[in-house]
Amino acid sequence: MMKLTLMLAGLVAATALQAAPVYNNTTTDTFDTVVYSTGVYSEIGDRIQLAGTDRIASGATAQFYNLGSGGNFDATLRLFGLASNNVDVGGLLGSYTAAGMAIAAGGSLDVSWSLASLNLPDELFFTVSVDNFSSGIDLGLTVFDPPTVGLSSNQFLIVKGAGGYAQATQGNGQDNIYFRLDATSASSVPEPGSAVLMLLAILTLVATRGRRS
């Protein structure tokens, strides 16, 4: 019975936490990289439009490429709403840091962040910054095209330099950062009480069947 209880609890938890991509640009590699050092950028990102109706964020992933020697770094993902003019970067929705990432010389690395059930708007900006990086490391974000879930213009990126946030291009018409954003719907995440009641109901049925047999 203990094993069955754990199995059913895991099933309930897995159902509750199931998420799907609402933006995904991770399929077709352009073999381009937007490097922080080239434009002296402190943040690099994009403006994206989410697909579907799931808006409770669960996680996000970006891909780094290292043109320098191997080393370690911290990566911070920031999500922003749109400003009142519907064009510029608006208020900060959330900031998440993955610390102590290790990347090889000439290598790529996927970095993921847990977003702790952040409520997402239909359209938003994301940026990624790097800090505490090893000497000799030369990081950038890889560029893929086109998004297979959600939408984003490939004509520009969003970067932050000395003058603040601005649009930037690479001149090749392929300016979508490798990025995936996963979310779930509020209705697919039952409240703790509901999950417990569901589990107890299943266990009761199992126990009743056992007594009859």
PDB file of C-alpha atoms in Angstrom:
ATOM      1  CA  MET A   1       0.000   0.000   0.000  1.00  0.00           C
ATOM      2  CA  MET A   2       2.867   2.402   0.767  1.00  0.00           C
ATOM      3  CA  LYS A   3       4.330   1.906  -2.713  1.00  0.00           C
ATOM      4  CA  LEU A   4       0.901   2.432  -4.246  1.00  0.00           C
ATOM      5  CA  THR A   5       0.388   5.609  -2.212  1.00  0.00           C
ATOM      6  CA  LEU A   6       3.707   7.034  -3.401  1.00  0.00           C
ATOM      7  CA  MET A   7       2.958   6.062  -6.979  1.00  0.00           C
ATOM      8  CA  LEU A   8      -0.433   7.768  -6.951  1.00  0.00           C
ATOM      9  CA  ALA A   9       0.954  10.856  -5.226  1.00  0.00           C
ATOM     10  CA  GLY A  10       3.597  11.100  -7.920  1.00  0.00           C
ATOM     11  CA  LEU A  11       0.936  10.771 -10.607  1.00  0.00           C
ATOM     12  CA  VAL A  12      -1.112  13.592  -9.102  1.00  0.00           C
ATOM     13  CA  ALA A  13       1.979  15.783  -8.786  1.00  0.00           C
ATOM     14  CA  ALA A  14       3.060  15.099 -12.368  1.00  0.00           C
ATOM     15  CA  THR A  15      -0.407  15.973 -13.668  1.00  0.00           C
ATOM     16  CA  ALA A  16      -0.469  19.173 -11.644  1.00  0.00           C
ATOM     17  CA  LEU A  17       2.951  20.331 -12.829  1.00  0.00           C
ATOM     18  CA  GLN A  18       2.604  19.468 -16.509  1.00  0.00           C
ATOM     19  CA  ALA A  19       3.631  22.419 -18.683  1.00  0.00           C
ATOM     20  CA  ALA A  20       4.073  23.126 -22.389  1.00  0.00           C
ATOM     21  CA  PRO A  21       6.024  25.701 -24.397  1.00  0.00           C
ATOM     22  CA  VAL A  22       4.247  28.982 -25.088  1.00  0.00           C
ATOM     23  CA  TYR A  23       7.309  30.284 -26.944  1.00  0.00           C
ATOM     24  CA  ASN A  24       9.940  28.067 -28.536  1.00  0.00           C
ATOM     25  CA  ASN A  25      12.801  29.066 -30.845  1.00  0.00           C
ATOM     26  CA  THR A  26      15.136  26.095 -30.408  1.00  0.00           C
ATOM     27  CA  THR A  27      14.791  24.123 -33.652  1.00  0.00           C
ATOM     28  CA  THR A  28      16.721  25.698 -36.542  1.00  0.00           C
ATOM     29  CA  ASP A  29      20.264  26.910 -35.829  1.00  0.00           C
ATOM     30  CA  THR A  30      21.514  29.877 -37.864  1.00  0.00           C
ATOM     31  CA  PHE A  31      25.032  29.349 -36.457  1.00  0.00           C
ATOM     32  CA  ASP A  32      25.146  33.002 -35.414  1.00  0.00           C
ATOM     33  CA  THR A  33      25.913  34.282 -31.923  1.00  0.00           C
ATOM     34  CA  VAL A  34      25.196  37.686 -30.384  1.00  0.00           C
ATOM     35  CA  VAL A  35      28.244  38.314 -28.191  1.00  0.00           C
ATOM     36  CA  TYR A  36      28.093  40.514 -25.127  1.00  0.00           C
ATOM     37  CA  SER A  37      31.592  41.882 -25.675  1.00  0.00           C
ATOM     38  CA  THR A  38      31.085  42.896 -29.326  1.00  0.00           C
ATOM     39  CA  GLY A  39      28.386  45.456 -28.615  1.00  0.00           C
ATOM     40  CA  VAL A  40      29.433  45.966 -25.002  1.00  0.00           C
ATOM     41  CA  TYR A  41      25.977  44.791 -23.985  1.00  0.00           C
ATOM     42  CA  SER A  42      25.022  44.143 -20.376  1.00  0.00           C
ATOM     43  CA  GLU A  43      21.787  42.400 -21.428  1.00  0.00           C
ATOM     44  CA  ILE A  44      20.629  40.699 -24.646  1.00  0.00           C
ATOM     45  CA  GLY A  45      17.107  39.515 -25.410  1.00  0.00           C
ATOM     46  CA  ASP A  46      14.037  39.862 -27.568  1.00  0.00           C
ATOM     47  CA  ARG A  47      10.372  40.790 -27.706  1.00  0.00           C
ATOM     48  CA  ILE A  48       8.117  37.739 -27.956  1.00  0.00           C
ATOM     49  CA  GLN A  49       4.425  36.968 -28.362  1.00  0.00           C
ATOM     50  CA  LEU A  50       3.165  33.851 -26.596  1.00  0.00           C
ATOM     51  CA  ALA A  51       1.056  31.122 -28.172  1.00  0.00           C
ATOM     52  CA  GLY A  52      -1.960  29.388 -26.670  1.00  0.00           C
ATOM     53  CA  THR A  53      -3.635  30.387 -23.422  1.00  0.00           C
ATOM     54  CA  ASP A  54      -1.323  28.944 -20.731  1.00  0.00           C
ATOM     55  CA  ARG A  55       0.086  31.886 -18.785  1.00  0.00           C
ATOM     56  CA  ILE A  56       1.434  30.503 -15.493  1.00  0.00           C
ATOM     57  CA  ALA A  57       5.173  30.327 -16.165  1.00  0.00           C
ATOM     58  CA  SER A  58       7.105  27.258 -15.059  1.00  0.00           C
ATOM     59  CA  GLY A  59      10.532  27.546 -16.686  1.00  0.00           C
ATOM     60  CA  ALA A  60      12.700  29.066 -19.401  1.00  0.00           C
ATOM     61  CA  THR A  61      15.862  28.098 -21.286  1.00  0.00           C
ATOM     62  CA  ALA A  62      18.467  30.035 -23.295  1.00  0.00           C
ATOM     63  CA  GLN A  63      21.605  28.802 -25.034  1.00  0.00           C
ATOM     64  CA  PHE A  64      25.078  30.314 -24.628  1.00  0.00           C
ATOM     65  CA  TYR A  65      28.109  29.987 -26.891  1.00  0.00           C
ATOM     66  CA  ASN A  66      31.625  30.674 -25.678  1.00  0.00           C
ATOM     67  CA  LEU A  67      34.161  32.177 -28.090  1.00  0.00           C
ATOM     68  CA  GLY A  68      36.840  32.381 -25.399  1.00  0.00           C
ATOM     69  CA  SER A  69      38.523  30.040 -22.959  1.00  0.00           C
ATOM     70  CA  GLY A  70      36.519  27.764 -20.704  1.00  0.00           C
ATOM     71  CA  GLY A  71      35.198  28.975 -17.383  1.00  0.00           C
ATOM     72  CA  ASN A  72      32.241  29.674 -15.127  1.00  0.00           C
ATOM     73  CA  PHE A  73      29.568  32.371 -15.054  1.00  0.00           C
ATOM     74  CA  ASP A  74      26.236  33.398 -13.573  1.00  0.00           C
ATOM     75  CA  ALA A  75      23.272  33.985 -15.899  1.00  0.00           C
ATOM     76  CA  THR A  76      20.282  36.171 -15.014  1.00  0.00           C
ATOM     77  CA  LEU A  77      16.994  36.073 -16.913  1.00  0.00           C
ATOM     78  CA  ARG A  78      14.718  39.123 -16.691  1.00  0.00           C
ATOM     79  CA  LEU A  79      11.146  39.298 -17.961  1.00  0.00           C
ATOM     80  CA  PHE A  80       9.485  42.659 -18.672  1.00  0.00           C
ATOM     81  CA  GLY A  81       6.059  43.813 -19.702  1.00  0.00           C
ATOM     82  CA  LEU A  82       5.487  46.355 -22.459  1.00  0.00           C
ATOM     83  CA  ALA A  83       5.547  50.071 -21.711  1.00  0.00           C
ATOM     84  CA  SER A  84       2.382  52.150 -22.066  1.00  0.00           C
ATOM     85  CA  ASN A  85       3.325  53.050 -25.651  1.00  0.00           C
ATOM     86  CA  ASN A  86       3.255  49.311 -26.488  1.00  0.00           C
ATOM     87  CA  VAL A  87       6.766  49.590 -27.962  1.00  0.00           C
ATOM     88  CA  ASP A  88       9.402  50.068 -25.279  1.00  0.00           C
ATOM     89  CA  VAL A  89      10.510  47.826 -22.424  1.00  0.00           C
ATOM     90  CA  GLY A  90       8.135  48.241 -19.489  1.00  0.00           C
ATOM     91  CA  GLY A  91       8.126  47.160 -15.863  1.00  0.00           C
ATOM     92  CA  LEU A  92      10.077  44.200 -14.538  1.00  0.00           C
ATOM     93  CA  LEU A  93       7.930  41.071 -14.105  1.00  0.00           C
ATOM     94  CA  GLY A  94      10.614  38.852 -12.591  1.00  0.00           C
ATOM     95  CA  SER A  95      14.355  38.236 -12.316  1.00  0.00           C
ATOM     96  CA  TYR A  96      15.972  34.796 -11.964  1.00  0.00           C
ATOM     97  CA  THR A  97      19.638  33.806 -11.617  1.00  0.00           C
ATOM     98  CA  ALA A  98      21.379  30.513 -12.410  1.00  0.00           C
ATOM     99  CA  ALA A  99      24.757  30.578 -10.657  1.00  0.00           C
ATOM    100  CA  GLY A 100      28.001  28.725 -11.290  1.00  0.00           C
ATOM    101  CA  MET A 101      27.387  27.633 -14.877  1.00  0.00           C
ATOM    102  CA  ALA A 102      30.422  25.894 -16.454  1.00  0.00           C
ATOM    103  CA  ILE A 103      31.101  26.169 -20.192  1.00  0.00           C
ATOM    104  CA  ALA A 104      33.966  24.804 -22.299  1.00  0.00           C
ATOM    105  CA  ALA A 105      36.082  26.783 -24.742  1.00  0.00           C
ATOM    106  CA  GLY A 106      34.274  26.896 -28.079  1.00  0.00           C
ATOM    107  CA  GLY A 107      31.291  25.142 -26.533  1.00  0.00           C
ATOM    108  CA  SER A 108      27.570  25.767 -26.146  1.00  0.00           C
ATOM    109  CA  LEU A 109      25.494  25.408 -22.997  1.00  0.00           C
ATOM    110  CA  ASP A 110      21.745  25.423 -22.329  1.00  0.00           C
ATOM    111  CA  VAL A 111      20.897  27.278 -19.120  1.00  0.00           C
ATOM    112  CA  SER A 112      17.448  26.870 -17.547  1.00  0.00           C
ATOM    113  CA  TRP A 113      15.610  28.888 -14.921  1.00  0.00           C
ATOM    114  CA  SER A 114      12.629  27.962 -12.742  1.00  0.00           C
ATOM    115  CA  LEU A 115      10.084  30.787 -12.865  1.00  0.00           C
ATOM    116  CA  ALA A 116       8.020  29.989  -9.776  1.00  0.00           C
ATOM    117  CA  SER A 117       4.487  30.347 -11.229  1.00  0.00           C
ATOM    118  CA  LEU A 118       4.930  33.859 -12.629  1.00  0.00           C
ATOM    119  CA  ASN A 119       1.800  35.247 -14.311  1.00  0.00           C
ATOM    120  CA  LEU A 120       2.664  36.107 -17.917  1.00  0.00           C
ATOM    121  CA  PRO A 121       1.122  38.669 -20.284  1.00  0.00           C
ATOM    122  CA  ASP A 122       0.446  37.695 -23.908  1.00  0.00           C
ATOM    123  CA  GLU A 123       3.467  39.687 -25.096  1.00  0.00           C
ATOM    124  CA  LEU A 124       6.663  40.524 -23.236  1.00  0.00           C
ATOM    125  CA  PHE A 125      10.382  41.219 -23.388  1.00  0.00           C
ATOM    126  CA  PHE A 126      13.084  38.942 -22.041  1.00  0.00           C
ATOM    127  CA  THR A 127      16.760  39.711 -21.517  1.00  0.00           C
ATOM    128  CA  VAL A 128      19.698  37.657 -20.293  1.00  0.00           C
ATOM    129  CA  SER A 129      22.779  39.062 -18.546  1.00  0.00           C
ATOM    130  CA  VAL A 130      26.032  37.409 -17.413  1.00  0.00           C
ATOM    131  CA  ASP A 131      28.033  38.150 -14.269  1.00  0.00           C
ATOM    132  CA  ASN A 132      30.924  36.751 -12.229  1.00  0.00           C
ATOM    133  CA  PHE A 133      32.475  35.202 -15.342  1.00  0.00           C
ATOM    134  CA  SER A 134      35.972  33.738 -15.492  1.00  0.00           C
ATOM    135  CA  SER A 135      38.807  35.691 -17.080  1.00  0.00           C
ATOM    136  CA  GLY A 136      39.157  34.863 -20.776  1.00  0.00           C
ATOM    137  CA  ILE A 137      35.579  33.713 -21.230  1.00  0.00           C
ATOM    138  CA  ASP A 138      33.726  35.405 -24.154  1.00  0.00           C
ATOM    139  CA  LEU A 139      30.019  34.634 -24.005  1.00  0.00           C
ATOM    140  CA  GLY A 140      27.133  35.231 -26.361  1.00  0.00           C
ATOM    141  CA  LEU A 141      23.596  33.971 -26.978  1.00  0.00           C
ATOM    142  CA  THR A 142      22.960  31.720 -29.979  1.00  0.00           C
ATOM    143  CA  VAL A 143      20.519  32.716 -32.744  1.00  0.00           C
ATOM    144  CA  PHE A 144      17.907  30.308 -34.144  1.00  0.00           C
ATOM    145  CA  ASP A 145      15.100  30.934 -36.685  1.00  0.00           C
ATOM    146  CA  PRO A 146      12.148  30.805 -36.926  1.00  0.00           C
ATOM    147  CA  PRO A 147      10.179  30.268 -33.715  1.00  0.00           C
ATOM    148  CA  THR A 148       8.026  27.134 -33.908  1.00  0.00           C
ATOM    149  CA  VAL A 149       5.760  28.189 -31.029  1.00  0.00           C
ATOM    150  CA  GLY A 150       4.842  31.848 -30.528  1.00  0.00           C
ATOM    151  CA  LEU A 151       6.033  34.815 -32.565  1.00  0.00           C
ATOM    152  CA  SER A 152       8.969  37.227 -32.658  1.00  0.00           C
ATOM    153  CA  SER A 153      10.295  39.584 -35.335  1.00  0.00           C
ATOM    154  CA  ASN A 154      13.653  38.496 -36.744  1.00  0.00           C
ATOM    155  CA  GLN A 155      14.495  42.068 -37.712  1.00  0.00           C
ATOM    156  CA  PHE A 156      15.800  43.199 -34.340  1.00  0.00           C
ATOM    157  CA  LEU A 157      16.922  42.202 -30.863  1.00  0.00           C
ATOM    158  CA  ILE A 158      16.564  44.006 -27.553  1.00  0.00           C
ATOM    159  CA  VAL A 159      19.861  44.947 -25.913  1.00  0.00           C
ATOM    160  CA  LYS A 160      20.937  47.046 -22.975  1.00  0.00           C
ATOM    161  CA  GLY A 161      24.038  49.192 -23.318  1.00  0.00           C
ATOM    162  CA  ALA A 162      25.240  52.444 -21.839  1.00  0.00           C
ATOM    163  CA  GLY A 163      22.163  54.247 -23.157  1.00  0.00           C
ATOM    164  CA  GLY A 164      19.617  51.807 -21.753  1.00  0.00           C
ATOM    165  CA  TYR A 165      17.376  49.401 -23.657  1.00  0.00           C
ATOM    166  CA  ALA A 166      17.319  49.689 -27.451  1.00  0.00           C
ATOM    167  CA  GLN A 167      16.755  47.688 -30.624  1.00  0.00           C
ATOM    168  CA  ALA A 168      19.784  46.181 -32.354  1.00  0.00           C
ATOM    169  CA  THR A 169      20.321  44.140 -35.521  1.00  0.00           C
ATOM    170  CA  GLN A 170      23.059  41.903 -36.892  1.00  0.00           C
ATOM    171  CA  GLY A 171      22.314  42.849 -40.489  1.00  0.00           C
ATOM    172  CA  ASN A 172      21.440  39.292 -41.521  1.00  0.00           C
ATOM    173  CA  GLY A 173      17.672  39.207 -40.915  1.00  0.00           C
ATOM    174  CA  GLN A 174      18.122  36.391 -38.387  1.00  0.00           C
ATOM    175  CA  ASP A 175      17.831  37.957 -34.984  1.00  0.00           C
ATOM    176  CA  ASN A 176      15.786  35.589 -32.816  1.00  0.00           C
ATOM    177  CA  ILE A 177      17.575  34.361 -29.714  1.00  0.00           C
ATOM    178  CA  TYR A 178      17.476  30.648 -28.838  1.00  0.00           C
ATOM    179  CA  PHE A 179      14.815  30.766 -26.126  1.00  0.00           C
ATOM    180  CA  ARG A 180      12.077  28.549 -24.735  1.00  0.00           C
ATOM    181  CA  LEU A 181       9.405  29.605 -22.261  1.00  0.00           C
ATOM    182  CA  ASP A 182       7.137  26.992 -20.660  1.00  0.00           C
ATOM    183  CA  ALA A 183       3.839  27.611 -18.906  1.00  0.00           C
ATOM    184  CA  THR A 184       0.730  25.903 -17.622  1.00  0.00           C
ATOM    185  CA  SER A 185      -2.847  27.034 -17.124  1.00  0.00           C
ATOM    186  CA  ALA A 186      -4.190  27.989 -13.711  1.00  0.00           C
ATOM    187  CA  SER A 187      -6.909  25.335 -14.012  1.00  0.00           C
ATOM    188  CA  SER A 188      -4.352  22.557 -14.580  1.00  0.00           C
ATOM    189  CA  VAL A 189      -2.698  23.189 -11.210  1.00  0.00           C
ATOM    190  CA  PRO A 190      -5.142  21.985  -8.534  1.00  0.00           C
ATOM    191  CA  GLU A 191      -5.072  23.559  -5.111  1.00  0.00           C
ATOM    192  CA  PRO A 192      -3.308  21.419  -2.467  1.00  0.00           C
ATOM    193  CA  GLY A 193      -6.639  20.546  -0.860  1.00  0.00           C
ATOM    194  CA  SER A 194      -8.072  19.371  -4.186  1.00  0.00           C
ATOM    195  CA  ALA A 195      -5.016  17.243  -4.893  1.00  0.00           C
ATOM    196  CA  VAL A 196      -5.275  15.592  -1.469  1.00  0.00           C
ATOM    197  CA  LEU A 197      -8.986  14.864  -1.921  1.00  0.00           C
ATOM    198  CA  MET A 198      -8.310  13.355  -5.343  1.00  0.00           C
ATOM    199  CA  LEU A 199      -5.607  11.115  -3.895  1.00  0.00           C
ATOM    200  CA  LEU A 200      -7.797  10.030  -0.961  1.00  0.00           C
ATOM    201  CA  ALA A 201     -10.676   9.177  -3.310  1.00  0.00           C
ATOM    202  CA  ILE A 202      -8.408   6.999  -5.448  1.00  0.00           C
ATOM    203  CA  LEU A 203      -6.973   5.247  -2.385  1.00  0.00           C
ATOM    204  CA  THR A 204     -10.473   4.611  -1.009  1.00  0.00           C
ATOM    205  CA  LEU A 205     -11.555   2.946  -4.246  1.00  0.00           C
ATOM    206  CA  VAL A 206      -8.411   0.822  -4.289  1.00  0.00           C
ATOM    207  CA  ALA A 207      -8.870  -0.199  -0.647  1.00  0.00           C
ATOM    208  CA  THR A 208     -12.556  -1.102  -1.205  1.00  0.00           C
ATOM    209  CA  ARG A 209     -11.682  -3.241  -4.189  1.00  0.00           C
ATOM    210  CA  GLY A 210      -9.043  -5.023  -2.116  1.00  0.00           C
ATOM    211  CA  ARG A 211     -11.537  -5.946   0.636  1.00  0.00           C
ATOM    212  CA  ARG A 212     -14.076  -7.316  -1.845  1.00  0.00           C
ATOM    213  CA  SER A 213     -11.549  -9.557  -3.534  1.00  0.00           C
TER     214      SER A 213
END
